[in-house]
């Protein structure tokens, strides 16, 4: 990686577009998955898990807000508007969001949510390890901060995947079936952007392919240690489209619910 | 003209709303104090946890406390991640206050990321025993984890090392 560091003003126009695209992807992932996590508040299978998922929801919204703040400094709308009124018209337009399908899926049963948590947070932790070396300083600073917090999310995921993989016949079967269900969606995290070359050449981000490679290297042994079988990722049909604005049927209702209060009175002071 | 030291002294009055004896200075979130002109102050603070909901309250409390000072007409508080907060930035005094408030202070991490092994041996703030276990790395607020002491058989909270 190059040793230059840049702030917003020093990016070329194409680099600016590339950084914005990257920021929207990771911010929208955190906003939407944060909202999904918060759906466990009050109904977690045990109190500790209720608290864990609620805390992680809060963390994720914090990350999304920080990414939207950089976007705001780069000329986009303010963070609340980006989150709750992306279209600027008060109408929900899910096509303007760049989250991957994986984050949109309903919470399902706890096995699905835990497996999603494990697979997604590993990718996020690795992304932060990469972004902390980004030449784009504002993002590198956030990545350095968030990786310490995401560490707790990973430890939580690890504990449960291992415990349930080695638990009863039912718990193992549930985790295996959740893993099979999650994998096509999880691979959609790494959907290519049209700016991959710009990001890589500018030392901003090593690219989705590289991220996927490291992710597979890291999750494969954990899955094996948890007595689960890794699906064959080469033959899976990947759930792509989210990064380009083509979403599952689940995103629009989520956005409508999440933004309902905001849209009633966008000017309200809280 | 007011000095940085006087401003920091005043900021000792502003407490973390979630740990009401701990000041924002001892918490380590004040990363810079500037005095651009005679009657104005610019304070930079860094969030503990990115999603911390107490941030806005602290920000307002800092502004209000400084504007109470006769020498200051207007105070601005800027939130920035440029200096990364870590639990190592809690002062010695802050650690003492945490303990007195019933929280185990965080382990010192240096530049390392937290490991699950070190979380297992928090010292019980109630009886001082090290025979404790981690019950949940998520607690009532983002910055607190729940532990249990096998000696005095009480649950206690630790300010999370991060």
CSV table of C-alpha atoms in Angstrom, one decimal:
chain,number,residue,atom,x,y,z
A,1,UNK,CA,0.0,0.0,0.0
A,2,UNK,CA,1.2,3.5,-0.7
A,3,UNK,CA,2.3,5.7,2.1
A,4,UNK,CA,0.3,8.8,1.1
A,5,UNK,CA,-2.6,9.9,3.2
A,6,UNK,CA,-5.4,12.1,1.9
A,7,UNK,CA,-8.2,14.1,3.2
A,8,UNK,CA,-11.4,14.9,1.4
A,9,UNK,CA,-10.1,17.9,-0.6
A,10,UNK,CA,-7.2,15.9,-2.0
A,11,UNK,CA,-9.3,13.1,-3.6
A,12,UNK,CA,-9.7,13.2,-7.3
A,13,UNK,CA,-13.3,13.3,-8.6
A,14,UNK,CA,-13.4,9.6,-9.4
A,15,UNK,CA,-11.9,8.8,-6.0
A,16,UNK,CA,-14.6,10.9,-4.4
A,17,UNK,CA,-17.3,9.0,-6.2
A,18,UNK,CA,-15.6,5.7,-5.2
A,19,UNK,CA,-15.3,6.7,-1.5
A,20,UNK,CA,-18.9,7.8,-1.4
A,21,UNK,CA,-20.1,4.6,-2.9
A,22,UNK,CA,-18.0,2.6,-0.4
A,23,UNK,CA,-19.3,4.7,2.5
A,24,UNK,CA,-23.0,4.3,1.4
A,25,UNK,CA,-22.5,0.5,1.2
A,26,UNK,CA,-21.0,0.1,4.7
A,27,UNK,CA,-23.2,2.7,6.3
A,28,UNK,CA,-26.4,1.3,4.9
A,29,UNK,CA,-25.3,-2.3,6.0
A,30,UNK,CA,-24.9,-1.0,9.5
A,31,UNK,CA,-28.1,1.0,9.5
A,32,UNK,CA,-30.2,-1.9,8.3
A,33,UNK,CA,-28.6,-4.7,10.3
A,34,UNK,CA,-28.7,-2.4,13.3
A,35,UNK,CA,-32.4,-2.0,12.8
A,36,UNK,CA,-32.8,-5.8,12.5
A,37,UNK,CA,-30.7,-6.4,15.6
A,38,UNK,CA,-33.0,-4.0,17.5
A,39,UNK,CA,-35.9,-6.2,16.6
A,40,UNK,CA,-34.6,-8.7,19.2
A,41,UNK,CA,-35.1,-6.1,22.0
A,42,UNK,CA,-37.6,-7.4,24.4
A,43,UNK,CA,-37.9,-10.9,22.8
A,44,UNK,CA,-34.4,-12.4,23.0
A,45,UNK,CA,-34.4,-16.0,24.0
A,46,UNK,CA,-32.6,-15.1,27.3
A,47,UNK,CA,-32.1,-11.8,28.9
A,48,UNK,CA,-28.4,-11.7,28.2
A,49,UNK,CA,-29.0,-12.2,24.5
A,50,UNK,CA,-31.7,-9.6,24.5
A,51,UNK,CA,-29.2,-7.1,25.9
A,52,UNK,CA,-26.4,-8.3,23.6
A,53,UNK,CA,-28.3,-7.8,20.4
A,54,UNK,CA,-29.8,-4.5,21.6
A,55,UNK,CA,-26.2,-3.2,22.4
A,56,UNK,CA,-24.9,-4.3,19.1
A,57,UNK,CA,-27.8,-2.6,17.4
A,58,UNK,CA,-26.8,0.6,19.1
A,59,UNK,CA,-23.2,0.2,18.1
A,60,UNK,CA,-24.1,-0.3,14.5
A,61,UNK,CA,-26.3,2.8,14.4
A,62,UNK,CA,-23.3,4.7,15.8
A,63,UNK,CA,-21.1,3.5,13.0
A,64,UNK,CA,-23.7,4.3,10.4
A,65,UNK,CA,-24.0,7.8,11.8
A,66,UNK,CA,-20.3,8.3,11.7
A,67,UNK,CA,-20.1,7.2,8.0
A,68,UNK,CA,-23.0,9.4,7.1
A,69,UNK,CA,-21.3,12.3,8.8
A,70,UNK,CA,-18.3,11.9,6.5
A,71,UNK,CA,-20.7,11.8,3.5
A,72,UNK,CA,-22.3,15.0,4.8
A,73,UNK,CA,-18.8,16.6,4.9
A,74,UNK,CA,-18.4,15.5,1.3
A,75,UNK,CA,-21.5,17.3,0.2
A,76,UNK,CA,-24.3,14.8,0.8
A,77,UNK,CA,-27.4,15.6,3.0
A,78,UNK,CA,-27.1,15.5,6.9
A,79,UNK,CA,-27.0,12.1,8.6
A,80,UNK,CA,-30.6,12.0,9.6
A,81,UNK,CA,-31.8,12.8,6.2
A,82,UNK,CA,-29.6,10.2,4.6
A,83,UNK,CA,-30.9,7.6,7.0
A,84,UNK,CA,-34.6,8.5,7.1
A,85,UNK,CA,-35.4,10.5,4.0
A,86,UNK,CA,-32.8,9.5,1.4
A,87,UNK,CA,-35.1,10.5,-1.5
A,88,UNK,CA,-35.6,14.0,0.0
A,89,UNK,CA,-39.3,13.8,-0.9
A,90,UNK,CA,-40.6,12.0,2.2
A,91,UNK,CA,-41.4,8.9,0.0
A,92,UNK,CA,-39.4,5.7,0.7
A,93,UNK,CA,-37.3,4.7,-2.2
A,94,UNK,CA,-35.4,1.6,-1.3
A,95,UNK,CA,-33.4,1.7,-4.6
A,96,UNK,CA,-31.3,4.5,-3.2
A,97,UNK,CA,-29.9,2.3,-0.5
A,98,UNK,CA,-26.8,0.2,-1.0
A,99,UNK,CA,-27.0,-2.4,1.7
A,100,UNK,CA,-26.5,-6.1,0.8
A,101,UNK,CA,-29.4,-8.5,0.8
A,102,UNK,CA,-28.0,-10.3,3.8
A,103,UNK,CA,-28.8,-7.3,6.1
A,104,UNK,CA,-32.3,-7.0,4.9
A,105,UNK,CA,-33.6,-10.4,5.7
A,106,UNK,CA,-36.0,-10.6,8.6
A,107,UNK,CA,-34.5,-11.8,11.9
A,108,UNK,CA,-36.1,-15.3,11.5
A,109,UNK,CA,-35.4,-17.7,14.3
A,110,UNK,CA,-32.5,-17.1,16.6
A,111,UNK,CA,-30.2,-19.6,14.8
A,112,UNK,CA,-30.5,-17.5,11.6
A,113,UNK,CA,-29.8,-14.2,13.4
A,114,UNK,CA,-26.8,-15.7,15.2
A,115,UNK,CA,-25.3,-17.1,12.0
A,116,UNK,CA,-25.9,-13.8,10.2
A,117,UNK,CA,-24.2,-12.1,13.1
A,118,UNK,CA,-21.2,-14.4,12.9
A,119,UNK,CA,-20.7,-14.3,9.1
A,120,UNK,CA,-21.4,-10.5,8.7
A,121,UNK,CA,-19.4,-9.3,11.7
A,122,UNK,CA,-16.4,-11.3,10.6
A,123,UNK,CA,-16.5,-9.5,7.3
A,124,UNK,CA,-16.9,-6.2,9.1
A,125,UNK,CA,-14.0,-6.8,11.4
A,126,UNK,CA,-11.7,-7.7,8.5
A,127,UNK,CA,-13.0,-4.7,6.5
A,128,UNK,CA,-12.0,-2.5,9.5
A,129,UNK,CA,-8.5,-4.1,9.7
A,130,UNK,CA,-8.1,-3.2,6.0
A,131,UNK,CA,-9.6,0.3,6.2
A,132,UNK,CA,-7.4,1.3,9.2
A,133,UNK,CA,-4.6,1.4,6.6
A,134,UNK,CA,-6.7,3.4,4.1
A,135,UNK,CA,-5.0,6.4,2.5
A,136,UNK,CA,-8.3,8.2,3.1
A,137,UNK,CA,-7.7,9.5,6.6
A,138,UNK,CA,-11.2,10.2,7.8
A,139,UNK,CA,-12.2,6.6,7.1
A,140,UNK,CA,-9.0,5.2,8.5
A,141,UNK,CA,-9.6,7.0,11.8
A,142,UNK,CA,-13.1,5.5,12.1
A,143,UNK,CA,-11.8,2.0,11.3
A,144,UNK,CA,-9.2,2.2,14.0
A,145,UNK,CA,-11.9,3.1,16.5
A,146,UNK,CA,-14.6,0.7,15.5
A,147,UNK,CA,-12.3,-2.4,15.3
A,148,UNK,CA,-12.0,-2.4,19.1
A,149,UNK,CA,-15.7,-2.4,19.5
A,150,UNK,CA,-16.4,-5.0,16.8
A,151,UNK,CA,-14.0,-7.3,18.7
A,152,UNK,CA,-16.7,-7.7,21.3
A,153,UNK,CA,-19.3,-8.6,18.6
A,154,UNK,CA,-16.9,-11.2,17.3
A,155,UNK,CA,-16.2,-12.7,20.7
A,156,UNK,CA,-20.0,-13.0,21.3
A,157,UNK,CA,-20.5,-14.7,17.9
A,158,UNK,CA,-17.7,-17.1,18.5
A,159,UNK,CA,-18.9,-18.2,21.8
A,160,UNK,CA,-22.4,-19.1,20.5
A,161,UNK,CA,-21.4,-20.7,17.3
A,162,UNK,CA,-19.0,-23.0,19.0
A,163,UNK,CA,-21.4,-23.8,21.9
A,164,UNK,CA,-24.4,-24.5,19.7
A,165,UNK,CA,-22.4,-26.4,17.1
A,166,UNK,CA,-21.2,-28.7,20.0
A,167,UNK,CA,-24.6,-28.7,21.8
A,168,UNK,CA,-27.5,-31.0,21.3
A,169,UNK,CA,-28.4,-32.7,18.0
A,170,UNK,CA,-31.1,-30.1,17.5
A,171,UNK,CA,-28.8,-27.1,18.1
A,172,UNK,CA,-26.2,-28.5,15.7
A,173,UNK,CA,-28.9,-29.2,13.0
A,174,UNK,CA,-30.3,-25.7,13.4
A,175,UNK,CA,-26.9,-24.1,13.1
A,176,UNK,CA,-26.0,-26.1,10.0
A,177,UNK,CA,-29.3,-25.3,8.4
A,178,UNK,CA,-28.8,-21.6,9.2
A,179,UNK,CA,-25.3,-21.7,7.8
A,180,UNK,CA,-26.6,-23.3,4.5
A,181,UNK,CA,-29.4,-20.6,4.3
A,182,UNK,CA,-27.0,-17.7,5.1
A,183,UNK,CA,-24.1,-18.5,2.8
A,184,UNK,CA,-25.6,-17.3,-0.6
A,185,UNK,CA,-26.7,-14.1,1.2
A,186,UNK,CA,-23.4,-13.7,3.0
A,187,UNK,CA,-21.4,-13.9,-0.3
A,188,UNK,CA,-23.5,-11.0,-1.5
A,189,UNK,CA,-21.6,-8.8,1.0
A,190,UNK,CA,-18.7,-8.9,-1.5
A,191,UNK,CA,-20.6,-7.8,-4.6
A,192,UNK,CA,-18.2,-5.8,-6.8
A,193,UNK,CA,-18.5,-2.1,-7.1
A,194,UNK,CA,-17.8,-0.3,-10.4
A,195,UNK,CA,-15.0,1.5,-8.5
A,196,UNK,CA,-13.0,-1.4,-7.4
A,197,UNK,CA,-9.9,-0.4,-9.4
A,198,UNK,CA,-10.0,3.2,-8.2
A,199,UNK,CA,-10.3,2.1,-4.6
A,200,UNK,CA,-7.4,-0.4,-5.0
A,201,UNK,CA,-5.1,1.9,-7.0
A,202,UNK,CA,-5.7,4.8,-4.6
A,203,UNK,CA,-4.9,2.6,-1.6
A,204,UNK,CA,-8.3,3.5,-0.2
A,205,UNK,CA,-9.6,-0.1,0.1
A,206,UNK,CA,-8.0,-3.4,-1.1
A,207,UNK,CA,-11.3,-4.4,-2.7
A,208,UNK,CA,-14.2,-6.8,-2.2
A,209,UNK,CA,-12.4,-9.8,-3.7
A,210,UNK,CA,-9.5,-9.5,-1.3
A,211,UNK,CA,-12.0,-9.0,1.6
A,212,UNK,CA,-13.8,-12.2,0.6
A,213,UNK,CA,-10.6,-14.2,0.4
A,214,UNK,CA,-9.5,-13.2,3.9
A,215,UNK,CA,-13.0,-13.8,5.2
A,216,UNK,CA,-13.1,-17.3,3.9
A,217,UNK,CA,-9.7,-18.0,5.4
A,218,UNK,CA,-10.9,-16.9,8.8
A,219,UNK,CA,-14.3,-18.3,9.0
A,220,UNK,CA,-13.5,-21.8,7.6
A,221,UNK,CA,-11.5,-23.0,10.6
A,222,UNK,CA,-14.1,-21.6,13.1
A,223,UNK,CA,-16.9,-23.4,11.2
A,224,UNK,CA,-14.9,-26.6,11.4
A,225,UNK,CA,-14.1,-26.2,15.1
A,226,UNK,CA,-17.8,-25.7,15.6
A,227,UNK,CA,-18.5,-29.2,14.1
A,228,UNK,CA,-20.3,-27.6,11.2
A,229,UNK,CA,-19.9,-28.3,7.5
A,230,UNK,CA,-18.8,-25.5,5.2
A,231,UNK,CA,-21.0,-25.3,2.1
A,232,UNK,CA,-19.2,-25.3,-1.2
A,233,UNK,CA,-18.9,-21.6,-1.9
A,234,UNK,CA,-17.9,-22.2,-5.5
A,235,UNK,CA,-21.3,-23.7,-6.5
A,236,UNK,CA,-23.5,-21.4,-4.6
A,237,UNK,CA,-25.7,-18.9,-6.5
A,238,UNK,CA,-24.8,-15.6,-4.8
A,239,UNK,CA,-27.5,-13.2,-3.7
A,240,UNK,CA,-26.2,-10.0,-5.5
A,241,UNK,CA,-27.9,-6.8,-6.4
A,242,UNK,CA,-28.2,-4.9,-3.1
A,243,UNK,CA,-25.1,-2.8,-3.8
A,244,UNK,CA,-26.6,-1.5,-7.0
A,245,UNK,CA,-30.0,-0.7,-5.5
A,246,UNK,CA,-31.8,-3.9,-6.4
A,247,UNK,CA,-33.2,-5.3,-3.1
A,248,UNK,CA,-35.2,-8.1,-1.7
A,249,UNK,CA,-38.9,-7.7,-0.9
A,250,UNK,CA,-38.0,-7.2,2.8
A,251,UNK,CA,-36.2,-3.8,2.6
A,252,UNK,CA,-39.1,-1.5,1.7
A,253,UNK,CA,-41.3,-2.5,4.6
A,254,UNK,CA,-38.4,-2.2,6.9
A,255,UNK,CA,-37.6,1.3,5.7
A,256,UNK,CA,-41.3,2.3,5.9
A,257,UNK,CA,-41.4,1.1,9.5
A,258,UNK,CA,-38.1,2.6,10.5
A,259,UNK,CA,-38.8,6.0,9.0
A,260,UNK,CA,-42.5,6.3,9.9
A,261,UNK,CA,-42.2,8.6,12.8
A,262,UNK,CA,-39.5,10.7,11.1
A,263,UNK,CA,-41.7,11.2,8.1
A,264,UNK,CA,-44.6,12.4,10.1
A,265,UNK,CA,-42.7,15.5,11.1
A,266,UNK,CA,-39.1,15.7,9.7
A,267,UNK,CA,-38.6,19.1,11.4
A,268,UNK,CA,-39.4,17.9,14.9
A,269,UNK,CA,-36.9,18.6,17.6
A,270,UNK,CA,-36.2,15.7,20.0
B,1,UNK,CA,-7.5,35.9,29.5
B,2,UNK,CA,-8.7,32.5,30.6
B,3,UNK,CA,-6.3,29.6,30.5
B,4,UNK,CA,-6.6,26.0,29.3
B,5,UNK,CA,-6.0,24.9,32.9
B,6,UNK,CA,-8.9,26.9,34.2
B,7,UNK,CA,-11.1,25.4,31.5
B,8,UNK,CA,-10.1,21.9,32.4
B,9,UNK,CA,-10.7,22.6,36.0
B,10,UNK,CA,-14.3,23.8,35.2
B,11,UNK,CA,-14.8,20.7,33.0
B,12,UNK,CA,-14.2,18.5,36.1
B,13,UNK,CA,-17.7,19.6,37.1
B,14,UNK,CA,-19.2,18.0,34.0
B,15,UNK,CA,-20.0,14.4,34.7
B,16,UNK,CA,-20.7,11.3,32.6
B,17,UNK,CA,-24.5,11.0,32.9
B,18,UNK,CA,-24.2,7.3,33.1
B,19,UNK,CA,-21.5,7.3,35.9
B,20,UNK,CA,-22.4,10.5,37.8
B,21,UNK,CA,-19.2,10.8,39.8
B,22,UNK,CA,-16.9,10.5,36.8
B,23,UNK,CA,-16.0,13.8,35.1
B,24,UNK,CA,-15.5,14.0,31.3
B,25,UNK,CA,-11.9,15.0,31.9
B,26,UNK,CA,-11.2,11.9,34.0
B,27,UNK,CA,-13.1,9.8,31.4
B,28,UNK,CA,-10.5,11.0,28.9
B,29,UNK,CA,-12.9,12.3,26.2
B,30,UNK,CA,-11.6,15.8,26.1
B,31,UNK,CA,-8.9,15.7,23.4
B,32,UNK,CA,-8.3,19.4,22.8
B,33,UNK,CA,-9.0,22.9,24.2
B,34,UNK,CA,-8.4,26.0,22.1
B,35,UNK,CA,-9.0,29.6,22.9
B,36,UNK,CA,-9.3,31.2,19.5
B,37,UNK,CA,-10.1,34.7,20.9
B,38,UNK,CA,-10.4,36.3,24.4
B,39,UNK,CA,-14.0,35.2,25.1
B,40,UNK,CA,-14.4,32.1,23.1
B,41,UNK,CA,-13.5,28.5,23.6
B,42,UNK,CA,-13.4,25.5,21.3
B,43,UNK,CA,-13.4,22.1,23.0
B,44,UNK,CA,-12.9,18.9,21.0
B,45,UNK,CA,-14.2,15.7,22.4
B,46,UNK,CA,-14.0,12.1,21.2
B,47,UNK,CA,-16.8,9.5,21.8
B,48,UNK,CA,-16.2,6.6,24.1
B,49,UNK,CA,-18.3,4.1,22.1
B,50,UNK,CA,-19.4,5.2,18.6
B,51,UNK,CA,-23.1,4.6,19.5
B,52,UNK,CA,-23.0,6.2,22.9
B,53,UNK,CA,-26.3,8.0,23.5
B,54,UNK,CA,-24.8,10.1,26.4
B,55,UNK,CA,-22.6,12.0,24.0
B,56,UNK,CA,-25.2,14.7,23.2
B,57,UNK,CA,-25.9,15.3,26.9
B,58,UNK,CA,-22.2,15.6,27.6
B,59,UNK,CA,-21.7,17.9,24.7
B,60,UNK,CA,-24.5,20.2,26.0
B,61,UNK,CA,-23.3,20.0,29.6
B,62,UNK,CA,-19.8,21.1,28.6
B,63,UNK,CA,-21.1,24.0,26.6
B,64,UNK,CA,-23.4,25.2,29.4
B,65,UNK,CA,-20.7,24.8,32.1
B,66,UNK,CA,-18.2,26.9,30.1
B,67,UNK,CA,-20.7,29.6,29.2
B,68,UNK,CA,-21.5,30.0,32.9
B,69,UNK,CA,-18.0,31.3,33.3
B,70,UNK,CA,-17.9,35.1,33.3
B,71,UNK,CA,-14.8,35.2,31.1
B,72,UNK,CA,-16.5,33.2,28.3
B,73,UNK,CA,-19.1,34.4,25.9
B,74,UNK,CA,-19.4,31.4,23.7
B,75,UNK,CA,-18.2,27.9,23.8
B,76,UNK,CA,-18.2,25.4,21.0
B,77,UNK,CA,-17.9,21.7,21.4
B,78,UNK,CA,-16.8,19.6,18.4
B,79,UNK,CA,-17.0,15.9,18.3
B,80,UNK,CA,-14.2,14.2,16.3
B,81,UNK,CA,-12.9,10.7,15.9
B,82,UNK,CA,-9.5,12.0,14.8
B,83,UNK,CA,-8.1,11.1,18.3
B,84,UNK,CA,-9.4,7.7,19.0
B,85,UNK,CA,-10.7,7.1,22.6
B,86,UNK,CA,-9.5,4.1,24.4
B,87,UNK,CA,-10.3,3.0,27.9
B,88,UNK,CA,-6.6,3.5,28.7
B,89,UNK,CA,-7.3,7.2,28.5
B,90,UNK,CA,-9.3,7.1,31.8
B,91,UNK,CA,-7.2,8.8,34.4
B,92,UNK,CA,-5.8,7.3,37.6
B,93,UNK,CA,-8.4,9.4,39.5
B,94,UNK,CA,-11.0,8.2,37.1
B,95,UNK,CA,-10.2,4.6,37.8
B,96,UNK,CA,-10.4,5.3,41.5
B,97,UNK,CA,-13.8,6.9,41.1
B,98,UNK,CA,-15.0,3.9,39.0
B,99,UNK,CA,-14.1,1.5,41.8
B,100,UNK,CA,-15.8,3.7,44.4
B,101,UNK,CA,-18.9,3.8,42.3
B,102,UNK,CA,-19.0,-0.1,42.2
B,103,UNK,CA,-17.4,-0.7,38.8
B,104,UNK,CA,-14.3,-2.7,38.1
B,105,UNK,CA,-11.9,-0.4,36.1
B,106,UNK,CA,-10.9,-1.6,32.6
B,107,UNK,CA,-7.7,-3.6,32.1
B,108,UNK,CA,-5.0,-1.6,30.5
B,109,UNK,CA,-4.7,-2.7,26.8
B,110,UNK,CA,-1.8,-0.7,25.3
B,111,UNK,CA,-2.1,-1.0,21.6
B,112,UNK,CA,-3.7,-4.5,21.8
B,113,UNK,CA,-7.2,-5.5,21.0
B,114,UNK,CA,-9.1,-7.0,23.9
B,115,UNK,CA,-8.9,-10.8,24.2
B,116,UNK,CA,-11.6,-13.0,25.8
B,117,UNK,CA,-9.0,-14.4,28.3
B,118,UNK,CA,-8.3,-11.2,30.0
B,119,UNK,CA,-12.0,-10.4,30.4
B,120,UNK,CA,-12.2,-13.5,32.6
B,121,UNK,CA,-10.2,-12.0,35.5
B,122,UNK,CA,-11.8,-8.7,36.4
B,123,UNK,CA,-11.2,-7.8,40.1
B,124,UNK,CA,-14.4,-7.6,42.1
B,125,UNK,CA,-14.9,-3.9,43.1
B,126,UNK,CA,-17.0,-5.0,46.1
B,127,UNK,CA,-14.6,-7.5,47.9
B,128,UNK,CA,-11.4,-7.3,45.8
B,129,UNK,CA,-11.4,-11.0,44.9
B,130,UNK,CA,-10.1,-12.1,41.5
B,131,UNK,CA,-12.2,-15.3,41.6
B,132,UNK,CA,-14.7,-13.8,39.1
B,133,UNK,CA,-16.3,-14.7,35.8
B,134,UNK,CA,-17.6,-12.9,32.8
B,135,UNK,CA,-21.3,-13.3,32.5
B,136,UNK,CA,-22.0,-11.0,29.5
B,137,UNK,CA,-19.7,-8.7,27.6
B,138,UNK,CA,-22.8,-6.5,27.0
B,139,UNK,CA,-24.4,-4.7,29.9
B,140,UNK,CA,-26.8,-1.9,30.8
B,141,UNK,CA,-24.8,0.6,28.7
B,142,UNK,CA,-22.5,0.1,25.8
B,143,UNK,CA,-19.4,0.7,28.0
B,144,UNK,CA,-20.2,-1.8,30.7
B,145,UNK,CA,-20.0,-5.6,30.9
B,146,UNK,CA,-21.5,-7.9,33.5
B,147,UNK,CA,-19.3,-10.1,35.8
B,148,UNK,CA,-20.0,-12.4,38.8
B,149,UNK,CA,-17.8,-12.7,41.9
B,150,UNK,CA,-17.5,-16.3,43.2
B,151,UNK,CA,-16.2,-15.0,46.6
B,152,UNK,CA,-18.9,-12.5,47.6
B,153,UNK,CA,-21.5,-14.0,45.3
B,154,UNK,CA,-22.5,-10.7,43.8
B,155,UNK,CA,-22.9,-9.6,40.2
B,156,UNK,CA,-20.9,-6.5,39.3
B,157,UNK,CA,-20.1,-4.4,36.3
B,158,UNK,CA,-16.8,-3.6,34.6
B,159,UNK,CA,-16.1,-0.6,32.5
B,160,UNK,CA,-15.2,-2.4,29.3
B,161,UNK,CA,-11.6,-2.3,28.1
B,162,UNK,CA,-11.6,-1.1,24.5
